Coordinates of C-alpha atoms and ligand atoms in Angstrom, one line a residue:
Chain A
X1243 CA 141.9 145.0 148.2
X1244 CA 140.0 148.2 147.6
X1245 CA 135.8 147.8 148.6
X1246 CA 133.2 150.3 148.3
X1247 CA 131.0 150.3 150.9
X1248 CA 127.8 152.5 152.0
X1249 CA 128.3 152.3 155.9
X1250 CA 125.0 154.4 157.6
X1251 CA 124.3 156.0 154.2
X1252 CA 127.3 157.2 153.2
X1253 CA 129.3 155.2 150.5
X1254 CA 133.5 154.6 151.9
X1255 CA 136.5 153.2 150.2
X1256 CA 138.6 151.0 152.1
X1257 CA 141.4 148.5 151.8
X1258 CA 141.2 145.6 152.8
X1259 CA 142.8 142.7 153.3
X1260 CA 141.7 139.2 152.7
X1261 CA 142.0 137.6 156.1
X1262 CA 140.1 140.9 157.8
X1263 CA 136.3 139.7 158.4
X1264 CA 133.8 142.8 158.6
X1265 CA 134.1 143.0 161.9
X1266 CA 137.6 143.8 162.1
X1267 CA 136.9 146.5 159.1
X1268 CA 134.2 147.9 161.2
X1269 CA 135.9 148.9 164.4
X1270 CA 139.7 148.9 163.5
X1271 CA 139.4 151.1 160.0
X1272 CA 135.9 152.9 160.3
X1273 CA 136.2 153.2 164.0
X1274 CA 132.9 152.5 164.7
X1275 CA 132.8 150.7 168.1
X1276 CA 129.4 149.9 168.2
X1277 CA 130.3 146.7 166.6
X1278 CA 131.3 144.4 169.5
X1279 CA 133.6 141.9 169.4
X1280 CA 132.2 138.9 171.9
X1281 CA 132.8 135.2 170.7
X1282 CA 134.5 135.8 167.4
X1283 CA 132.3 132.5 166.1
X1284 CA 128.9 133.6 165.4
X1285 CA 127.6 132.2 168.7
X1286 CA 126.9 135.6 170.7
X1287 CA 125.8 138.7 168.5
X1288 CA 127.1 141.0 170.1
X1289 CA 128.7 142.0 166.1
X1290 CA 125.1 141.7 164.9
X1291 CA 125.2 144.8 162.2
X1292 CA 122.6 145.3 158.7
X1293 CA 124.4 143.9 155.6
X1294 CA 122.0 144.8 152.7
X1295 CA 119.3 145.7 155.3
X1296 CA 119.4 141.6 156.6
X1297 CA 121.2 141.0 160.3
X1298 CA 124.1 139.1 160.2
X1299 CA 127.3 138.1 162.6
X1300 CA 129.6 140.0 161.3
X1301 CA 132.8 138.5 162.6
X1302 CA 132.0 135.8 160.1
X1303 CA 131.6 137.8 157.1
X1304 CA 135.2 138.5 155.0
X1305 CA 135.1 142.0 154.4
X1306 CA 137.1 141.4 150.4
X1307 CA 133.7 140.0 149.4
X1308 CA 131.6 143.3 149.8
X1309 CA 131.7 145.4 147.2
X1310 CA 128.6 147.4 146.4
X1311 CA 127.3 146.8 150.0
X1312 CA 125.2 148.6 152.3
X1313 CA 125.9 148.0 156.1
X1314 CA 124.2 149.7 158.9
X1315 CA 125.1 149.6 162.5
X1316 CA 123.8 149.9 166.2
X1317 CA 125.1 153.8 166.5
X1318 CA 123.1 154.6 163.5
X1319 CA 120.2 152.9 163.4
X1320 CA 119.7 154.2 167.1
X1321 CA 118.7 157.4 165.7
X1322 CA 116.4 156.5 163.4
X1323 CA 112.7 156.7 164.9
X1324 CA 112.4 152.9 165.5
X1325 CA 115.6 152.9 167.0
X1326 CA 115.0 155.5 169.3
X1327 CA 111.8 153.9 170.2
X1328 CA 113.5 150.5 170.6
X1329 CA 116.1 152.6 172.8
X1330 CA 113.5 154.0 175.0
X1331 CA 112.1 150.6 175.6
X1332 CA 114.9 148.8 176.6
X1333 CA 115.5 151.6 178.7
X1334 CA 112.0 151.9 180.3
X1335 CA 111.9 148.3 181.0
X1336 CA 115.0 148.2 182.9
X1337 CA 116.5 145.8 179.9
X1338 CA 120.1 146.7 180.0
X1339 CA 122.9 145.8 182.6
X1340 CA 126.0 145.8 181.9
X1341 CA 125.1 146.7 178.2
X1342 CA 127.9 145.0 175.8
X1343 CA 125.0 142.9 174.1
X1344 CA 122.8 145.7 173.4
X1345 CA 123.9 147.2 169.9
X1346 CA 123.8 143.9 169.1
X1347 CA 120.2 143.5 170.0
X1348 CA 119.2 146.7 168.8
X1349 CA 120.2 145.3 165.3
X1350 CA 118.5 142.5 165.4
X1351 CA 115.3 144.0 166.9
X1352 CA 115.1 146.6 164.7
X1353 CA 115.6 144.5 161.4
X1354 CA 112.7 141.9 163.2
X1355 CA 110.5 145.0 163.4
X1356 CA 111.2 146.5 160.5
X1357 CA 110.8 142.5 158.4
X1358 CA 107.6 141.6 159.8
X1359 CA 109.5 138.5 161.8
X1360 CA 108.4 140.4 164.6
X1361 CA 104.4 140.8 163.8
X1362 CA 102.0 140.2 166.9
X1363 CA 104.5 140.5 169.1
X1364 CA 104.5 136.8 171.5
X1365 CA 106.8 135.3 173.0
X1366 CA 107.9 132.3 170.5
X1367 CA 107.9 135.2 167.8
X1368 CA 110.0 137.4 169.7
X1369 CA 112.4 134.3 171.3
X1370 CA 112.8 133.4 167.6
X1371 CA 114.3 136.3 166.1
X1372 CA 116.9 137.1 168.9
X1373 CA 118.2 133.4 169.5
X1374 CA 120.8 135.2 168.4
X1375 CA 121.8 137.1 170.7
X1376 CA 123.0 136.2 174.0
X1377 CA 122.8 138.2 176.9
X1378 CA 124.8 137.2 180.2
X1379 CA 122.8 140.1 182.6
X1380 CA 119.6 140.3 182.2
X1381 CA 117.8 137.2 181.9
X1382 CA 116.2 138.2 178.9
X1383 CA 112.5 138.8 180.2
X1384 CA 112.9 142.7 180.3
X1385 CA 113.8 142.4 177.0
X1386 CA 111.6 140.6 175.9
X1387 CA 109.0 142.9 177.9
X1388 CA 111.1 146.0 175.9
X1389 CA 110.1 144.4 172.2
X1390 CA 106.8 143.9 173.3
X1391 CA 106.3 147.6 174.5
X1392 CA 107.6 148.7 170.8
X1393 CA 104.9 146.5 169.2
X1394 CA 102.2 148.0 171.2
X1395 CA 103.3 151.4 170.5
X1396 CA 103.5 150.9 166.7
X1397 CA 100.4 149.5 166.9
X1398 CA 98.7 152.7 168.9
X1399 CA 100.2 154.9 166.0
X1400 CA 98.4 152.7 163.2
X1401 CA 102.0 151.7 162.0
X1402 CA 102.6 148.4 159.8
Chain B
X1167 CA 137.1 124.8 176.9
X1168 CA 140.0 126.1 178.6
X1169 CA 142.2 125.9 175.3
X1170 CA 138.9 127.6 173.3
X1171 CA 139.2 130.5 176.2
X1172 CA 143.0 131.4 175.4
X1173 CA 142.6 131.9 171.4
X1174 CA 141.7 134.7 170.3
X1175 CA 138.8 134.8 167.6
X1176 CA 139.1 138.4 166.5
X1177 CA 140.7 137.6 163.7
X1178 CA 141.5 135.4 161.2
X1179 CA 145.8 134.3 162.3
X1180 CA 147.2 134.2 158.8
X1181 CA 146.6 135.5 155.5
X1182 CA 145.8 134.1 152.0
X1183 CA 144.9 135.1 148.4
X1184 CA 141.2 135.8 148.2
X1185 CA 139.5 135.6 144.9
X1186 CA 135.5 136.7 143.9
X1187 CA 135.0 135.4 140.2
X1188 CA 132.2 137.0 138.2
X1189 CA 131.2 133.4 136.8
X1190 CA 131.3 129.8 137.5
X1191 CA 133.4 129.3 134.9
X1192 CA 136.1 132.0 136.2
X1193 CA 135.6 129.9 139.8
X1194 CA 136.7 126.6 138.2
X1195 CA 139.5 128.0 136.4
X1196 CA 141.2 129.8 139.8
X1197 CA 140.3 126.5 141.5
X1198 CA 142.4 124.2 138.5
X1199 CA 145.3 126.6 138.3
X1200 CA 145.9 127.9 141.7
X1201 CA 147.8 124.9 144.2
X1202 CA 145.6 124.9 147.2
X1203 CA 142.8 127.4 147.0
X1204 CA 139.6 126.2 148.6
X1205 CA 135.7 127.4 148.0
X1206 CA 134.2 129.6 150.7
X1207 CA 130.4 130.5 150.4
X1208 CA 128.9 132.1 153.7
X1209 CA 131.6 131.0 155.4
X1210 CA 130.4 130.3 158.9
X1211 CA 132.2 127.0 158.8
X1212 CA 134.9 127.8 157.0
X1213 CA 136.0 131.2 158.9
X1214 CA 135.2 129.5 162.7
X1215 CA 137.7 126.9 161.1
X1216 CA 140.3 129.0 159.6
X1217 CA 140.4 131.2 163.3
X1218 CA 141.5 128.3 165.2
X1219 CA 143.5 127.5 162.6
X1220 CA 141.8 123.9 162.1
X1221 CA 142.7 124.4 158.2
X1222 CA 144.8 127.2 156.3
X1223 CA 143.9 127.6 153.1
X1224 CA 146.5 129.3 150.7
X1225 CA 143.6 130.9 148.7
X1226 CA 139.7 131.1 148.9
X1227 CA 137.1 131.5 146.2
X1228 CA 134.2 133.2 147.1
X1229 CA 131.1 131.6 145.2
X1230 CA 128.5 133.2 147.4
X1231 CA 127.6 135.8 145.2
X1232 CA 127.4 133.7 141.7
X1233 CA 124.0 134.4 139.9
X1234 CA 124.5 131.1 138.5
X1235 CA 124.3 129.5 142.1
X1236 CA 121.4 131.2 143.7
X1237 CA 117.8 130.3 142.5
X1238 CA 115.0 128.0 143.4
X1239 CA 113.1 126.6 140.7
X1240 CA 110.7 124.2 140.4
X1241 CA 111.2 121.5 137.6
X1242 CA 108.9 118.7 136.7
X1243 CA 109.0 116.4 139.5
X1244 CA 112.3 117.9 141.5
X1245 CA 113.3 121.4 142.9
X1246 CA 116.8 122.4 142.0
X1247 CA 118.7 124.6 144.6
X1248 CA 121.4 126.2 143.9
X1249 CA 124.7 126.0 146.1
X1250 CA 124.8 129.9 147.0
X1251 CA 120.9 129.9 148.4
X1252 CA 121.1 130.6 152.2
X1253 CA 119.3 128.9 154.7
X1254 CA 117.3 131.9 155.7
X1255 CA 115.8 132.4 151.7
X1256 CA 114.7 128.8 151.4
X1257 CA 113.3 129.6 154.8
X1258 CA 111.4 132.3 153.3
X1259 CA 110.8 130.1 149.9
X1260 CA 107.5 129.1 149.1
X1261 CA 108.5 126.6 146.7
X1262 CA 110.7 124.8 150.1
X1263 CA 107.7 125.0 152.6
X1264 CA 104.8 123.4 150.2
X1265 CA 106.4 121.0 148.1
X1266 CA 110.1 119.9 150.1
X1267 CA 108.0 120.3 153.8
X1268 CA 110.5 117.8 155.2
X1269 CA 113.7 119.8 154.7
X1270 CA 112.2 122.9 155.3
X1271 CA 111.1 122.0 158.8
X1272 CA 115.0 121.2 159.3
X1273 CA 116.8 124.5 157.9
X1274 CA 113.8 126.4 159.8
X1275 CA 115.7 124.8 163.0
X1276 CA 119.4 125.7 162.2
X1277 CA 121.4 127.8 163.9
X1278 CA 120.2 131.8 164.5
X1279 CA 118.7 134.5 161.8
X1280 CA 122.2 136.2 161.9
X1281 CA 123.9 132.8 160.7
X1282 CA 121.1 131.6 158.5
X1283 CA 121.4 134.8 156.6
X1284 CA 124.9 134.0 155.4
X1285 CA 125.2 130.6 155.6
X1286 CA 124.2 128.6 152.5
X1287 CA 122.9 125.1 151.8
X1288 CA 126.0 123.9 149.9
X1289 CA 128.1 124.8 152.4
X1290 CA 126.5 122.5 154.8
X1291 CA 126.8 119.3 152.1
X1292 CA 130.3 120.2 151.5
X1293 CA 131.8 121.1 154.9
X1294 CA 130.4 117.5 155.4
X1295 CA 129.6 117.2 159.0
X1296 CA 127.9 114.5 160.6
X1297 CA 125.6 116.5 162.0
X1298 CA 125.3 118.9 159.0
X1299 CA 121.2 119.4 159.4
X1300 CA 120.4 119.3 155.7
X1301 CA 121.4 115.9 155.6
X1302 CA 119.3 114.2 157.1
X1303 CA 116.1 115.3 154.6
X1304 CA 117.8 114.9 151.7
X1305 CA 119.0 111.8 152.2
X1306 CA 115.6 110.7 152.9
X1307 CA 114.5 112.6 149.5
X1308 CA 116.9 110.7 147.5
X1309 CA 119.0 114.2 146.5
X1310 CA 121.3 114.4 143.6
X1311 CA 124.3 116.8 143.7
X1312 CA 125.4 118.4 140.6
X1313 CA 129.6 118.1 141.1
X1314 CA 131.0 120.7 138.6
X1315 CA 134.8 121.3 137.3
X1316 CA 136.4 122.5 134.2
X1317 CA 135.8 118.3 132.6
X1318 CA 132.1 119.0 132.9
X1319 CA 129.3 118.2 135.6
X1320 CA 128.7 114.8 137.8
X1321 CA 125.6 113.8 139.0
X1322 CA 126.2 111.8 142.8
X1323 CA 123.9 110.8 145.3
X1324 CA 123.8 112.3 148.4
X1325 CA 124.2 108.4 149.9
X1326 CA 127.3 107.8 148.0
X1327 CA 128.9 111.8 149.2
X1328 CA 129.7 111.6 152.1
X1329 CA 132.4 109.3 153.5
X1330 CA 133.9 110.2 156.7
X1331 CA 133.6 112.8 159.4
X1332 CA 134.1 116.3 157.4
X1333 CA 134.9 114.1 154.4
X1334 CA 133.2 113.2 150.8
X1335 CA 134.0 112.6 147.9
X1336 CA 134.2 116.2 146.1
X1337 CA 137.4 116.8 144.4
X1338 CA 139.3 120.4 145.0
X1339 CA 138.5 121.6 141.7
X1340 CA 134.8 121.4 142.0
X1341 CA 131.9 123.3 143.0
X1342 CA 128.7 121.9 144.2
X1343 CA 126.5 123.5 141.6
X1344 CA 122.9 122.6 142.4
X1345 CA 121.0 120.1 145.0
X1346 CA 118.5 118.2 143.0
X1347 CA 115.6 117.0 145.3
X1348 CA 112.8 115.0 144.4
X1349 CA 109.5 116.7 144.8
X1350 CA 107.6 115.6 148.5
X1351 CA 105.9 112.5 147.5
X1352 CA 101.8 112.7 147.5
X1353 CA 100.8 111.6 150.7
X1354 CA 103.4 111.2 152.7
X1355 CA 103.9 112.1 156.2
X1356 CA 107.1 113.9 157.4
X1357 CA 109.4 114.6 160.5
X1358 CA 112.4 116.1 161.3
X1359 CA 113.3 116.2 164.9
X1360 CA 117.0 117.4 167.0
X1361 CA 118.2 117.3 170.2
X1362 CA 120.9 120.1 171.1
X1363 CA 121.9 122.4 173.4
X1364 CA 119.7 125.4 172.6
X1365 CA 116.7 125.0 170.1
X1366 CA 118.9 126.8 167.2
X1367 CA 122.7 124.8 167.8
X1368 CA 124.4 122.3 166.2
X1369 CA 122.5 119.2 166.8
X1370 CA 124.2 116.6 168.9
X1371 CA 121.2 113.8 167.4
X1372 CA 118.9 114.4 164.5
X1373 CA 116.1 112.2 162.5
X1374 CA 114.5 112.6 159.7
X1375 CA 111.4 110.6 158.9
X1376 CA 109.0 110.3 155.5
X1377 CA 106.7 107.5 155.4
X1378 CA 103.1 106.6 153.7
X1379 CA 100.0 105.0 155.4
X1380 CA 97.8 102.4 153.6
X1381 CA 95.4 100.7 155.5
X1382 CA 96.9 101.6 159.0
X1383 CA 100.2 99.9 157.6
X1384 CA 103.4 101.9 157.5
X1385 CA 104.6 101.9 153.9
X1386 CA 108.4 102.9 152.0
X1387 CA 109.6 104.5 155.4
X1388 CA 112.9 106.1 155.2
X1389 CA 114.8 107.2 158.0
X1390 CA 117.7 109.2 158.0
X1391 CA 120.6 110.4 161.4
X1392 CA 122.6 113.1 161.8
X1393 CA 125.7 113.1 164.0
X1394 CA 125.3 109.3 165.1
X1395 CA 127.4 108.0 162.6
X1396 CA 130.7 109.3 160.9
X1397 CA 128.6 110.3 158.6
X1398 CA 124.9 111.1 157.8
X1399 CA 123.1 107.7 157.4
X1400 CA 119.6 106.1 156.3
X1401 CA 119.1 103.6 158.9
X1402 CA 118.4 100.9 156.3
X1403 CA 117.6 98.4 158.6
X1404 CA 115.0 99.7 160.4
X1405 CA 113.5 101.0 157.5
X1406 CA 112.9 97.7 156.3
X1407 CA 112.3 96.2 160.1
X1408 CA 109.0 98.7 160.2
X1409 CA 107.8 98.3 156.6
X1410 CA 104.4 97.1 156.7
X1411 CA 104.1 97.3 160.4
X1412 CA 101.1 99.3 162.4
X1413 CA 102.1 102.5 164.5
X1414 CA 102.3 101.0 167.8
X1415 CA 103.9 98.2 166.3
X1416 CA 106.6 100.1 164.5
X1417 CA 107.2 102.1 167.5
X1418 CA 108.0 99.3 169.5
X1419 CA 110.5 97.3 166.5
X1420 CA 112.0 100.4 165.5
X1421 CA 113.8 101.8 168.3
X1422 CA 115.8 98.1 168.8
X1423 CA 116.4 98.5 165.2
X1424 CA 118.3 101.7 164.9
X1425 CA 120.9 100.6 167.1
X1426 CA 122.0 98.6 164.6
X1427 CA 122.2 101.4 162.0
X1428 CA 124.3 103.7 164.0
X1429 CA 127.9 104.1 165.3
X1430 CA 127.7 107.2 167.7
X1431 CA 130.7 108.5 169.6
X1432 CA 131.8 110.3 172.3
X1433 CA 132.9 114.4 172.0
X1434 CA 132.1 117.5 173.3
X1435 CA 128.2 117.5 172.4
X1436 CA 127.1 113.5 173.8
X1437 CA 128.4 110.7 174.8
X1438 CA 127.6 107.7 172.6
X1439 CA 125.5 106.5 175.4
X1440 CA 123.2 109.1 175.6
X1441 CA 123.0 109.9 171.5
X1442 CA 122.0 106.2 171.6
X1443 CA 119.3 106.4 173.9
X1444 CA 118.1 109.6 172.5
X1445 CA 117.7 108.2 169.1
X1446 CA 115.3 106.3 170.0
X1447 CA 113.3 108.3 171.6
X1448 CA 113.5 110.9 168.8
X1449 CA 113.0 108.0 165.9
X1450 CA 109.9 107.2 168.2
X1451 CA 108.5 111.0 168.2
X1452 CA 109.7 110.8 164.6
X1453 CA 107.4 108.4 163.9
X1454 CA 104.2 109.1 165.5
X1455 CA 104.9 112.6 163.8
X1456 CA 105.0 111.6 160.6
X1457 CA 102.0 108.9 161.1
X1458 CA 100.0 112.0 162.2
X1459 CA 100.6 113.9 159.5
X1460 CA 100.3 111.7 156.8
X1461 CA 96.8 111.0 157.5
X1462 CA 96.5 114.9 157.2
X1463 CA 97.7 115.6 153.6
X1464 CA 96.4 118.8 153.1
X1465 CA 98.6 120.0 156.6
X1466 CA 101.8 122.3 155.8
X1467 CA 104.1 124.3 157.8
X1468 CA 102.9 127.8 158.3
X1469 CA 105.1 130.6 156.8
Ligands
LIG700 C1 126.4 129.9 165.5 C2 126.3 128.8 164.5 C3 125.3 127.9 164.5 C4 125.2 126.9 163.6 N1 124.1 126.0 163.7 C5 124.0 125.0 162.8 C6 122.9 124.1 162.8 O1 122.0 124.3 163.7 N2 122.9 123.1 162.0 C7 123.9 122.9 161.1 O2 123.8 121.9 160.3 N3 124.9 123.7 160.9 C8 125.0 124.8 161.8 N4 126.1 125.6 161.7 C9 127.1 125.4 160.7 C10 127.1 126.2 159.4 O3 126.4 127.4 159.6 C11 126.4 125.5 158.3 O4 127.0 124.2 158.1 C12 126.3 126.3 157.0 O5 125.3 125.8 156.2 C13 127.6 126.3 156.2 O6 127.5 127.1 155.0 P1 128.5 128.2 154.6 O7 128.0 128.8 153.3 O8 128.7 129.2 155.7 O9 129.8 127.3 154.3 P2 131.4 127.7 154.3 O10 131.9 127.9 155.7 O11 131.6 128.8 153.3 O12 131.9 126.4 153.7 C14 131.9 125.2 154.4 C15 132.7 124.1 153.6 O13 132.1 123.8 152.4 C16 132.9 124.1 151.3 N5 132.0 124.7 150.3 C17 131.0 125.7 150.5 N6 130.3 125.9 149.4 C18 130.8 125.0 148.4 C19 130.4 124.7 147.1 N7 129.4 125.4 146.5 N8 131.1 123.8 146.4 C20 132.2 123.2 147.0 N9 132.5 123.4 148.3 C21 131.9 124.3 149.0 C22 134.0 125.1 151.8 O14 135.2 124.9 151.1 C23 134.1 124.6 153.2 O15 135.0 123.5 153.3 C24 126.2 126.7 162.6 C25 127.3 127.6 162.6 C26 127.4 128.6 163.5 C27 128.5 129.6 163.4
LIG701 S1 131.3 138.1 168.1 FE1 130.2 137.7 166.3 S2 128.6 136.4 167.1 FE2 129.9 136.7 168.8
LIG702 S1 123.3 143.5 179.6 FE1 125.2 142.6 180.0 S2 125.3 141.1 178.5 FE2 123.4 141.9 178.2

């Protein structure tokens, strides 16, 4: 099954076939291995990528049904000037360990930041919109300390 | 656990015909005229099922992107919702948070953003867990599920869909169309309350509460369980035990009550025991919730 997608900005053909989830389409045919593969089930997010600019697990999502698409991953959006701040942060703060769950967070930060689901910046906002993501080093609180850091700075420069 | 370690949920371990009709109609046509294709919508169910091989569909159906099944509309006295609507839009729905408070508060608990973002509202009825979250509400709302084929539409109660663990009563050549629910009735006080692992899993207990106060009197209570029973339940007889009853009262008759409504098992979540005990304590927070809030009409959930 052919599928157009717009992976970081640029619009790809691929095949497909129908058992292949997004996931699988991702790293195995666009090589792009900032998609991790973690539990396979939706519980972890370590797949966490953009699909039409919302987060989603994407080791649940059949890749046949995404025609017209946009998808954006970790790799990308890192480079983007919230993502490098985000970056910074989590680097700054001492937020990543081992680091296999941190594209996955970077995803879901950025698309909190960029939605308004992260707003003031407090802890039930922030512990809200990465229940998602699991994280088996760090404890969390650096990351948590990492989001916060981001807010402030957006706020210093006046942004929304 | 052990067994869930040694399979490997990369992918999905066989392959099928996948289908994406343009229309409803084109959906009920593949789903008459090809032997053994099944609907998928968001999928997070179905494709957590199909990797462990729990079911092997030779075909899916992909409904999740049918105009015809994603809106919210208010009409009259009931909002419709379509099948395709994901959790996370009728978290972000107006319409859901002011005048359906009761099921809103429950989908604003389910699983993470990630999932709500795919996973839709008919899914839930369909895959018919018993601890499927939207249950509990709707039941309590009195829902109606439009039941669509090629012969034309049925309208069923949510009481009378479901009849067994992962079971109801929807044929394989239908689509749940729309959720019909029953605008929140004036006045009314609401709860929905889970226990489960982390704040955002499957719950292993659930309640959902609606009730009016007149005159310090608890009036037309209705109660409703998730994942006590093989299926979803109104807990009839306590509803009728606490009619008419004061708070302190109720909270004391209800809880020996709901016993008798349930059936809870042992699995991987509870024991029966403790989903037993817990309901109780959860119909009793229930309760008090809903009291509070009925006596404070002009109170909604904040967006
Ligand atoms: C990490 C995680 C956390 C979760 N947390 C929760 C939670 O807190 N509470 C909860 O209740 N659930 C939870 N779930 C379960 C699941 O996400 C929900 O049940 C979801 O709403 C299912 O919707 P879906 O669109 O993904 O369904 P699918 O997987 O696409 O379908 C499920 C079943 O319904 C059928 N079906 C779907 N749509 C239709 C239709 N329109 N007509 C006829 N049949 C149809 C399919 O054939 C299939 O049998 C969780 C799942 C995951 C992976
Ligand atoms: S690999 Fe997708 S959520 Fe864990
Ligand atoms: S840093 Fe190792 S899992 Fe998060």
């Amino acid at each position: 099954m052919r599928v157009r997608l717009r992976v970081n900005g640029s619009w790809v053909e691929v095949d497909v076939e129908p058992h292949e989830t997004l996931l699988n389409v991702l790293r195995d045919r666009l090589r792009i291995r900032s998609v991790k593969y973690g539990c396979g089930i939706g519980e972890c997010g370590s797949c966490t990528v953009l699909l039409n600019g919302r987060p989603v697990t994407s080791c649940l999502v059949l890749a046949a049904g995404l025609d017209g698409t946009s998808i954006e991953t970790a790799d990308y959006l890192a480079k983007t000037e919230l993502g490098t701040r985000i970056v910074n942060a989590l680097l700054l703060e001492g937020a990543i360990q081992c680091g296999y769950c941190i594209p996955g967070f970077l995803v879901t930060i950025y698309a909190a930041l960029k939605s308004g689901m992260i707003r003031r910046g407090d802890s039930t906002e922030i512990a809200r919109a990465i229940s998602g993501n699991i994280c088996r080093c760090t404890g969390y609180i650096n990351i948590v300390k990492a989001v916060r850091r981001v807010v402030a700075e957006l706020v210093a420069i006046g942004a929304d | 656990m052990l067994s869930v370690n040694r399979i490997n949920t990369y992918r999905i371990p066989f392959t099928f015909e996948y289908y994406r009709p343009r229309t409803l109609r084109e959906a009920l046509e593949i789903l008459r005229s090809v032997e053994g294709a099944k609907v998928v919508a968001g999928g997070t169910d179905l494709v957590v099922d199909m990797k462990f091989r729990r079911v092997e569909p030779k075909a899916l159906v992909d409904v999740s992107k049918l105009e015809e099944l994603r809106y919210v509309r208010l009409v009259e006295d009931y909002v419709e919702i379509g099948s395709a609507v994901t959790l996370q839009e009728l978290v972000e729905s107006e319409v859901v948070r002011a005048r359906l408070p009761l099921l809103w508060e429950a989908v604003n608990s389910m699983a993470s953003w990630q999932v709500r973002n795919i996973a839709t509202i008919g899914g839930n009825i369909c895959n018919a867990s018993p601890a499927a979250d939207t249950a509990p509400p709707l039941l309590a709302y009195g829902a109606k599920l439009l039941l669509t084929s090629l012969d034309g539409v049925r309208e069923v109660g949510i009481g009378e869909f479901f009849v067994g663990p992962k079971r109801s009563i929807i044929r394989p050549d239908e689509v749940l169309q729309a959720i019909r629910v029953p605008v929140h009735p004036a006045g009314y006080g609401w709860s929905f309350r889970k226990v489960s692992r982390t704040s955002f899993d499957i719950a292993k207990i659930s309640v959902a509460v609606l009730l009016k106060v007149d005159g310090g009197r608890i009036r037309d209570p209705r109660i409703a369980l998730g994942a006590v029973a093989p299926t979803p339940v109104r807990a009839r007889s306590t509803e009728r035990a606490i009619e008419s009853l004061s708070l302190e009262e109720a909270l004391e008759v209800g809880p020996r009550f709901v016993e008798g409504d349930i059936a809870p098992i042992d699995d991987v979540r509870s024991t029966a025991w403790y989903r037993r005990e817990v309901a109780k304590v959860l119909l009793r927070d229930s309760l008090r919730t809903a009291y509070e809030r009925s006596l404070n009409p002009g109170w909604v959930h904040e967006g």
